[in-house]
Amino acid sequence: AVWEGTDFITSMTLWDSYEQSLKNGTGVKCKKKDVMNLRAITFKSKRDTLIDGFIEAARFLVKQGVYAPDNLPYNTQFIPLAAIFAYDISHKKVLTNLTNLTKLSRWYWCGVFGELYGSANETRYALDIKELFAWIEDDNVIPDTVSRSSFSATRLLTLQTRNSAAYKGVMALLLKEEPLDFMTAGKMSVATYMQESTDIHHIFPASHCEKEKLPREKWNSVINKTMIYASTNRSIGGDAPSKYIKALLNHKISQNDLELAVASHQIDFNLLDSDDFDGFIIDRAKKLLNLVEKATGKSTSGRDTKETINAFGA
């Protein structure tokens, strides 16, 4: 599990407070003092449904490409997500409808790429549960998490490690697109992700980039990374892409299948095969921004500004 006991009772307080607000018009609250005031009778009556809420939230996250706890962008966003599912299970079950699930998905990704769950979040949780269900009732009531979210093109260059929710978000979006393995062209599923010790690796290998004195800010950013099976990563090694492509083709994968597999990771095969690092970085940044826009339903900012052009070099 990726949640703790305090997350569980915070989520329950949020869900209970939202229900009370619908009955008597009170505000939704889940600050520490509200959590401390949660009554034992409420806990006992709501416990099993909230467990189901957390399980449904986990299933939803798997569908978003979040396959493992260490790749979950925000543990904190799990709290309102579970409360939303628990309320839905116990009431209208509106989240079985594709249109409403799409809104939930947009809300989720706006939180991740707006990087909105990094600190004191209780006020946001209260807005989330109230405004998400209001949005489901009325398309014009846009939740604060959705309206406030923004992601700039140059942010991709500063996403260098798993410490950032947006970094993990990009990796999840790549998995959500069901990419193919470079050695077998088999689809990466939750099962193969676990079996094959899948992890985040460089596309232009780090040792090659260092040898060529390429700028670390670019080669170590999320733009030059993707999810790769451990066995495939061993075949890639530290050589230039043109060399490891030849090695992969010697593993009996056809040229066509390898091109399809590479493209499924939002990579231009020709730029990779010609070792065109600068062209690859710009092309893949555009493709990753397109994925973010598709997930959030919002335009990313500054794609063609002077600052972005200077940062990317073209």
Short mmCIF file of C-alpha atoms in Angstrom, two decimals:
data_model
loop_
_atom_site.label_atom_id
_atom_site.label_comp_id
_atom_site.label_asym_id
_atom_site.label_seq_id
_atom_site.Cartn_x
_atom_site.Cartn_y
_atom_site.Cartn_z
CA ALA A 1 0.00 0.00 0.00
CA VAL A 2 1.13 3.57 -0.63
CA TRP A 3 -1.15 5.17 1.91
CA GLU A 4 -0.73 5.38 5.68
CA GLY A 5 -3.22 5.33 8.55
CA THR A 6 -3.34 9.13 8.71
CA ASP A 7 -4.08 9.26 4.95
CA PHE A 8 -6.93 6.81 5.49
CA ILE A 9 -8.63 8.80 8.27
CA THR A 10 -7.99 12.10 6.46
CA SER A 11 -9.72 10.65 3.40
CA MET A 12 -12.59 9.42 5.57
CA THR A 13 -12.96 12.83 7.25
CA LEU A 14 -13.04 14.45 3.80
CA TRP A 15 -15.70 12.04 2.51
CA ASP A 16 -17.82 12.36 5.68
CA SER A 17 -17.51 16.16 5.72
CA TYR A 18 -18.58 16.33 2.06
CA GLU A 19 -21.67 14.21 2.83
CA GLN A 20 -22.54 16.44 5.79
CA SER A 21 -22.12 19.55 3.63
CA LEU A 22 -24.68 18.22 1.15
CA LYS A 23 -27.18 17.59 3.95
CA ASN A 24 -26.83 20.81 5.96
CA GLY A 25 -24.87 23.26 3.82
CA THR A 26 -21.76 23.29 6.04
CA GLY A 27 -18.27 23.72 4.54
CA VAL A 28 -16.11 20.72 3.64
CA LYS A 29 -13.23 20.37 6.12
CA CYS A 30 -10.43 17.85 6.70
CA LYS A 31 -7.76 19.76 8.64
CA LYS A 32 -5.95 17.99 11.49
CA LYS A 33 -8.49 19.16 14.09
CA ASP A 34 -11.36 17.84 11.92
CA VAL A 35 -9.57 14.49 11.57
CA MET A 36 -9.13 14.35 15.36
CA ASN A 37 -12.88 14.94 15.75
CA LEU A 38 -13.82 11.96 13.56
CA ARG A 39 -16.16 9.77 15.61
CA ALA A 40 -15.54 6.04 16.14
CA ILE A 41 -19.08 5.22 14.97
CA THR A 42 -18.40 7.03 11.67
CA PHE A 43 -15.10 5.23 11.25
CA LYS A 44 -16.68 1.81 11.79
CA SER A 45 -19.59 2.47 9.43
CA LYS A 46 -17.42 3.89 6.64
CA ARG A 47 -14.26 1.78 6.96
CA ASP A 48 -15.07 -1.01 4.47
CA THR A 49 -16.41 1.32 1.80
CA LEU A 50 -13.34 3.54 2.07
CA ILE A 51 -11.08 0.49 1.66
CA ASP A 52 -13.02 -0.16 -1.57
CA GLY A 53 -12.52 3.53 -2.45
CA PHE A 54 -8.74 3.17 -2.12
CA ILE A 55 -8.81 -0.04 -4.20
CA GLU A 56 -10.86 1.68 -6.95
CA ALA A 57 -8.46 4.64 -6.81
CA ALA A 58 -5.53 2.23 -7.31
CA ARG A 59 -7.31 0.61 -10.28
CA PHE A 60 -7.92 4.04 -11.76
CA LEU A 61 -4.21 4.90 -11.35
CA VAL A 62 -3.14 1.69 -13.12
CA LYS A 63 -5.33 2.77 -16.06
CA GLN A 64 -3.45 6.10 -16.00
CA GLY A 65 -0.13 4.23 -16.39
CA VAL A 66 0.89 4.35 -12.71
CA TYR A 67 1.96 0.71 -12.30
CA ALA A 68 4.00 0.81 -9.08
CA PRO A 69 4.17 2.84 -5.84
CA ASP A 70 7.58 4.34 -6.65
CA ASN A 71 6.10 5.84 -9.80
CA LEU A 72 3.07 7.44 -8.13
CA PRO A 73 3.38 11.20 -8.75
CA TYR A 74 1.73 12.29 -5.46
CA ASN A 75 0.84 10.09 -2.48
CA THR A 76 -1.17 13.08 -1.24
CA GLN A 77 -3.48 13.13 -4.29
CA PHE A 78 -4.52 9.58 -3.37
CA ILE A 79 -6.44 11.06 -0.37
CA PRO A 80 -9.09 13.03 -2.31
CA LEU A 81 -9.13 10.40 -5.09
CA ALA A 82 -10.07 7.62 -2.62
CA ALA A 83 -12.68 9.86 -0.94
CA ILE A 84 -14.20 10.64 -4.37
CA PHE A 85 -14.47 6.93 -5.18
CA ALA A 86 -15.83 6.05 -1.71
CA TYR A 87 -18.57 8.69 -2.03
CA ASP A 88 -19.36 7.47 -5.54
CA ILE A 89 -19.54 3.80 -4.45
CA SER A 90 -21.98 4.69 -1.66
CA HIS A 91 -24.16 7.02 -3.75
CA LYS A 92 -24.80 7.58 -7.44
CA LYS A 93 -22.03 5.54 -9.07
CA VAL A 94 -21.54 8.27 -11.67
CA LEU A 95 -17.87 7.33 -12.15
CA THR A 96 -18.75 4.25 -14.22
CA ASN A 97 -19.69 6.64 -17.05
CA LEU A 98 -16.88 7.30 -19.58
CA THR A 99 -17.57 11.05 -19.83
CA ASN A 100 -17.29 11.41 -16.05
CA LEU A 101 -14.19 9.20 -15.84
CA THR A 102 -12.60 11.45 -18.49
CA LYS A 103 -13.28 14.47 -16.23
CA LEU A 104 -11.77 12.62 -13.26
CA SER A 105 -8.71 11.77 -15.38
CA ARG A 106 -8.35 15.42 -16.46
CA TRP A 107 -8.64 16.57 -12.84
CA TYR A 108 -5.98 14.01 -11.83
CA TRP A 109 -3.47 15.02 -14.50
CA CYS A 110 -4.05 18.74 -13.94
CA GLY A 111 -3.07 18.15 -10.31
CA VAL A 112 0.09 16.27 -11.34
CA PHE A 113 1.29 18.65 -14.08
CA GLY A 114 0.14 21.76 -12.24
CA GLU A 115 2.30 20.36 -9.37
CA LEU A 116 -0.44 21.34 -6.93
CA TYR A 117 -0.09 18.73 -4.15
CA GLY A 118 3.39 19.46 -2.84
CA SER A 119 2.53 21.13 0.48
CA ALA A 120 -0.46 21.87 2.78
CA ASN A 121 -3.27 20.31 0.82
CA GLU A 122 -6.35 20.13 3.08
CA THR A 123 -8.02 23.17 1.44
CA ARG A 124 -7.38 21.68 -2.01
CA TYR A 125 -8.84 18.30 -0.95
CA ALA A 126 -12.04 20.05 0.14
CA LEU A 127 -12.28 21.90 -3.17
CA ASP A 128 -11.48 18.72 -5.11
CA ILE A 129 -14.32 16.53 -3.86
CA LYS A 130 -16.89 19.34 -3.96
CA GLU A 131 -15.90 20.74 -7.33
CA LEU A 132 -15.33 17.45 -9.12
CA PHE A 133 -18.90 16.30 -8.48
CA ALA A 134 -20.20 19.80 -9.33
CA TRP A 135 -18.29 19.56 -12.64
CA ILE A 136 -19.89 16.18 -13.35
CA GLU A 137 -23.30 17.85 -12.89
CA ASP A 138 -22.41 20.95 -14.93
CA ASP A 139 -19.69 21.25 -17.61
CA ASN A 140 -19.27 24.96 -16.87
CA VAL A 141 -18.19 24.51 -13.23
CA ILE A 142 -14.44 23.99 -13.76
CA PRO A 143 -12.60 22.75 -10.62
CA ASP A 144 -9.85 24.98 -9.19
CA THR A 145 -7.30 22.17 -9.69
CA VAL A 146 -8.13 22.17 -13.42
CA SER A 147 -8.31 25.93 -13.91
CA ARG A 148 -5.15 26.64 -11.86
CA SER A 149 -3.01 23.96 -13.52
CA SER A 150 -0.34 25.08 -15.96
CA PHE A 151 2.75 23.42 -17.39
CA SER A 152 5.46 25.19 -19.37
CA ALA A 153 7.56 23.75 -22.19
CA THR A 154 10.88 24.52 -20.46
CA ARG A 155 9.79 22.60 -17.33
CA LEU A 156 10.66 19.39 -19.22
CA LEU A 157 14.35 20.34 -19.10
CA THR A 158 14.31 20.74 -15.31
CA LEU A 159 12.60 17.36 -14.69
CA GLN A 160 15.76 15.39 -13.89
CA THR A 161 14.84 12.94 -11.10
CA ARG A 162 12.00 10.97 -9.52
CA ASN A 163 11.76 13.65 -6.80
CA SER A 164 9.36 15.52 -9.07
CA ALA A 165 5.70 14.51 -9.45
CA ALA A 166 5.66 15.80 -13.04
CA TYR A 167 8.69 13.62 -13.92
CA LYS A 168 6.86 10.52 -12.69
CA GLY A 169 3.74 11.80 -14.44
CA VAL A 170 5.51 11.87 -17.82
CA MET A 171 6.67 8.26 -17.31
CA ALA A 172 3.12 7.19 -16.43
CA LEU A 173 1.73 8.90 -19.55
CA LEU A 174 4.24 6.95 -21.66
CA LEU A 175 3.03 3.68 -20.09
CA LYS A 176 -0.60 4.74 -20.51
CA GLU A 177 0.05 4.80 -24.28
CA GLU A 178 0.99 1.07 -24.04
CA PRO A 179 4.50 1.26 -25.54
CA LEU A 180 6.33 -1.72 -27.01
CA ASP A 181 9.58 -3.30 -25.85
CA PHE A 182 12.61 -2.52 -28.04
CA MET A 183 13.79 -6.17 -28.16
CA THR A 184 10.53 -8.07 -28.68
CA ALA A 185 7.99 -5.39 -29.74
CA GLY A 186 5.73 -6.91 -27.06
CA LYS A 187 3.30 -4.57 -25.34
CA MET A 188 4.34 -3.27 -21.90
CA SER A 189 1.49 -4.23 -19.56
CA VAL A 190 1.21 -4.13 -15.76
CA ALA A 191 2.21 -7.82 -15.67
CA THR A 192 5.30 -7.46 -17.88
CA TYR A 193 6.24 -4.21 -16.10
CA MET A 194 6.61 -6.21 -12.87
CA GLN A 195 8.08 -9.41 -14.38
CA GLU A 196 10.72 -7.64 -16.45
CA SER A 197 12.06 -5.28 -13.72
CA THR A 198 11.10 -2.26 -15.82
CA ASP A 199 12.70 1.05 -14.88
CA ILE A 200 13.48 4.51 -16.22
CA HIS A 201 16.56 4.62 -18.47
CA HIS A 202 18.31 7.03 -20.82
CA ILE A 203 17.50 6.78 -24.54
CA PHE A 204 20.83 8.34 -25.57
CA PRO A 205 22.93 6.45 -22.95
CA ALA A 206 24.58 8.55 -20.22
CA SER A 207 28.12 7.27 -20.97
CA HIS A 208 27.71 8.13 -24.68
CA CYS A 209 26.42 11.62 -23.79
CA GLU A 210 29.31 12.25 -21.40
CA LYS A 211 31.84 11.06 -23.99
CA GLU A 212 30.32 13.38 -26.61
CA LYS A 213 30.21 16.25 -24.04
CA LEU A 214 26.48 16.77 -24.64
CA PRO A 215 24.72 19.15 -22.20
CA ARG A 216 23.70 17.28 -19.05
CA GLU A 217 20.62 19.49 -18.59
CA LYS A 218 19.26 17.95 -21.79
CA TRP A 219 20.50 14.36 -21.70
CA ASN A 220 19.60 13.78 -18.04
CA SER A 221 16.14 15.34 -18.37
CA VAL A 222 12.89 13.39 -18.72
CA ILE A 223 13.04 14.15 -22.47
CA ASN A 224 15.88 11.61 -22.84
CA LYS A 225 14.27 8.94 -20.66
CA THR A 226 11.72 6.18 -21.03
CA MET A 227 10.54 2.94 -19.44
CA ILE A 228 12.78 0.03 -20.49
CA TYR A 229 12.93 -3.62 -19.37
CA ALA A 230 16.10 -4.55 -17.47
CA SER A 231 17.09 -7.17 -20.11
CA THR A 232 16.59 -4.67 -22.95
CA ASN A 233 18.62 -2.05 -21.10
CA ARG A 234 21.53 -4.51 -20.86
CA SER A 235 21.42 -4.92 -24.66
CA ILE A 236 21.40 -1.15 -25.14
CA GLY A 237 24.46 -0.67 -22.91
CA GLY A 238 26.35 2.62 -23.22
CA ASP A 239 26.78 2.87 -26.98
CA ALA A 240 25.48 5.52 -29.38
CA PRO A 241 21.87 4.82 -30.48
CA SER A 242 22.95 3.90 -34.04
CA LYS A 243 25.16 1.14 -32.54
CA TYR A 244 22.60 -0.27 -30.13
CA ILE A 245 19.95 -0.24 -32.87
CA LYS A 246 22.23 -2.58 -34.87
CA ALA A 247 22.64 -4.77 -31.77
CA LEU A 248 18.86 -4.92 -31.25
CA LEU A 249 18.33 -5.88 -34.90
CA ASN A 250 20.81 -8.75 -34.37
CA HIS A 251 18.44 -10.00 -31.60
CA LYS A 252 16.08 -11.04 -34.41
CA ILE A 253 13.58 -8.16 -34.10
CA SER A 254 12.64 -6.93 -37.58
CA GLN A 255 13.42 -3.39 -38.73
CA ASN A 256 9.69 -2.65 -39.00
CA ASP A 257 8.91 -3.94 -35.48
CA LEU A 258 11.82 -1.99 -33.99
CA GLU A 259 10.67 1.21 -35.72
CA LEU A 260 7.14 0.67 -34.33
CA ALA A 261 8.52 -0.03 -30.83
CA VAL A 262 10.72 3.09 -30.84
CA ALA A 263 7.85 5.26 -32.14
CA SER A 264 5.56 3.92 -29.37
CA HIS A 265 7.85 5.65 -26.84
CA GLN A 266 7.29 9.00 -28.63
CA ILE A 267 10.71 8.80 -30.29
CA ASP A 268 11.52 9.56 -33.94
CA PHE A 269 13.37 6.45 -35.17
CA ASN A 270 15.37 8.28 -37.87
CA LEU A 271 16.66 10.91 -35.42
CA LEU A 272 17.73 8.12 -33.05
CA ASP A 273 19.34 6.00 -35.77
CA SER A 274 21.33 8.99 -37.07
CA ASP A 275 22.48 9.94 -33.52
CA ASP A 276 20.91 13.38 -34.00
CA PHE A 277 20.77 14.36 -30.33
CA ASP A 278 19.63 17.99 -30.80
CA GLY A 279 16.93 17.03 -33.29
CA PHE A 280 15.79 14.18 -31.03
CA ILE A 281 15.52 16.43 -27.94
CA ILE A 282 13.38 19.03 -29.74
CA ASP A 283 11.16 16.45 -31.46
CA ARG A 284 10.60 14.39 -28.31
CA ALA A 285 9.93 17.47 -26.16
CA LYS A 286 7.12 18.38 -28.57
CA LYS A 287 5.71 14.85 -28.42
CA LEU A 288 5.82 14.79 -24.59
CA LEU A 289 4.10 18.18 -24.42
CA ASN A 290 1.39 16.78 -26.71
CA LEU A 291 0.88 13.90 -24.23
CA VAL A 292 0.59 16.38 -21.33
CA GLU A 293 -1.95 18.44 -23.30
CA LYS A 294 -3.99 15.34 -24.14
CA ALA A 295 -4.03 14.23 -20.47
CA THR A 296 -4.84 17.63 -18.92
CA GLY A 297 -7.06 18.95 -21.70
CA LYS A 298 -5.06 22.19 -21.49
CA SER A 299 -2.45 23.86 -23.69
CA THR A 300 1.11 23.85 -22.35
CA SER A 301 2.52 27.35 -22.09
CA GLY A 302 5.42 29.01 -23.91
CA ARG A 303 5.94 26.43 -26.63
CA ASP A 304 7.15 29.04 -29.13
CA THR A 305 8.51 31.80 -26.89
CA LYS A 306 12.05 33.18 -27.20
CA GLU A 307 12.88 31.67 -23.75
CA THR A 308 11.85 28.18 -24.94
CA ILE A 309 13.71 28.51 -28.25
CA ASN A 310 16.87 29.61 -26.38
CA ALA A 311 16.55 26.79 -23.84
CA PHE A 312 16.14 24.10 -26.51
CA GLY A 313 18.53 25.70 -28.98
CA ALA A 314 16.06 25.87 -31.87
#
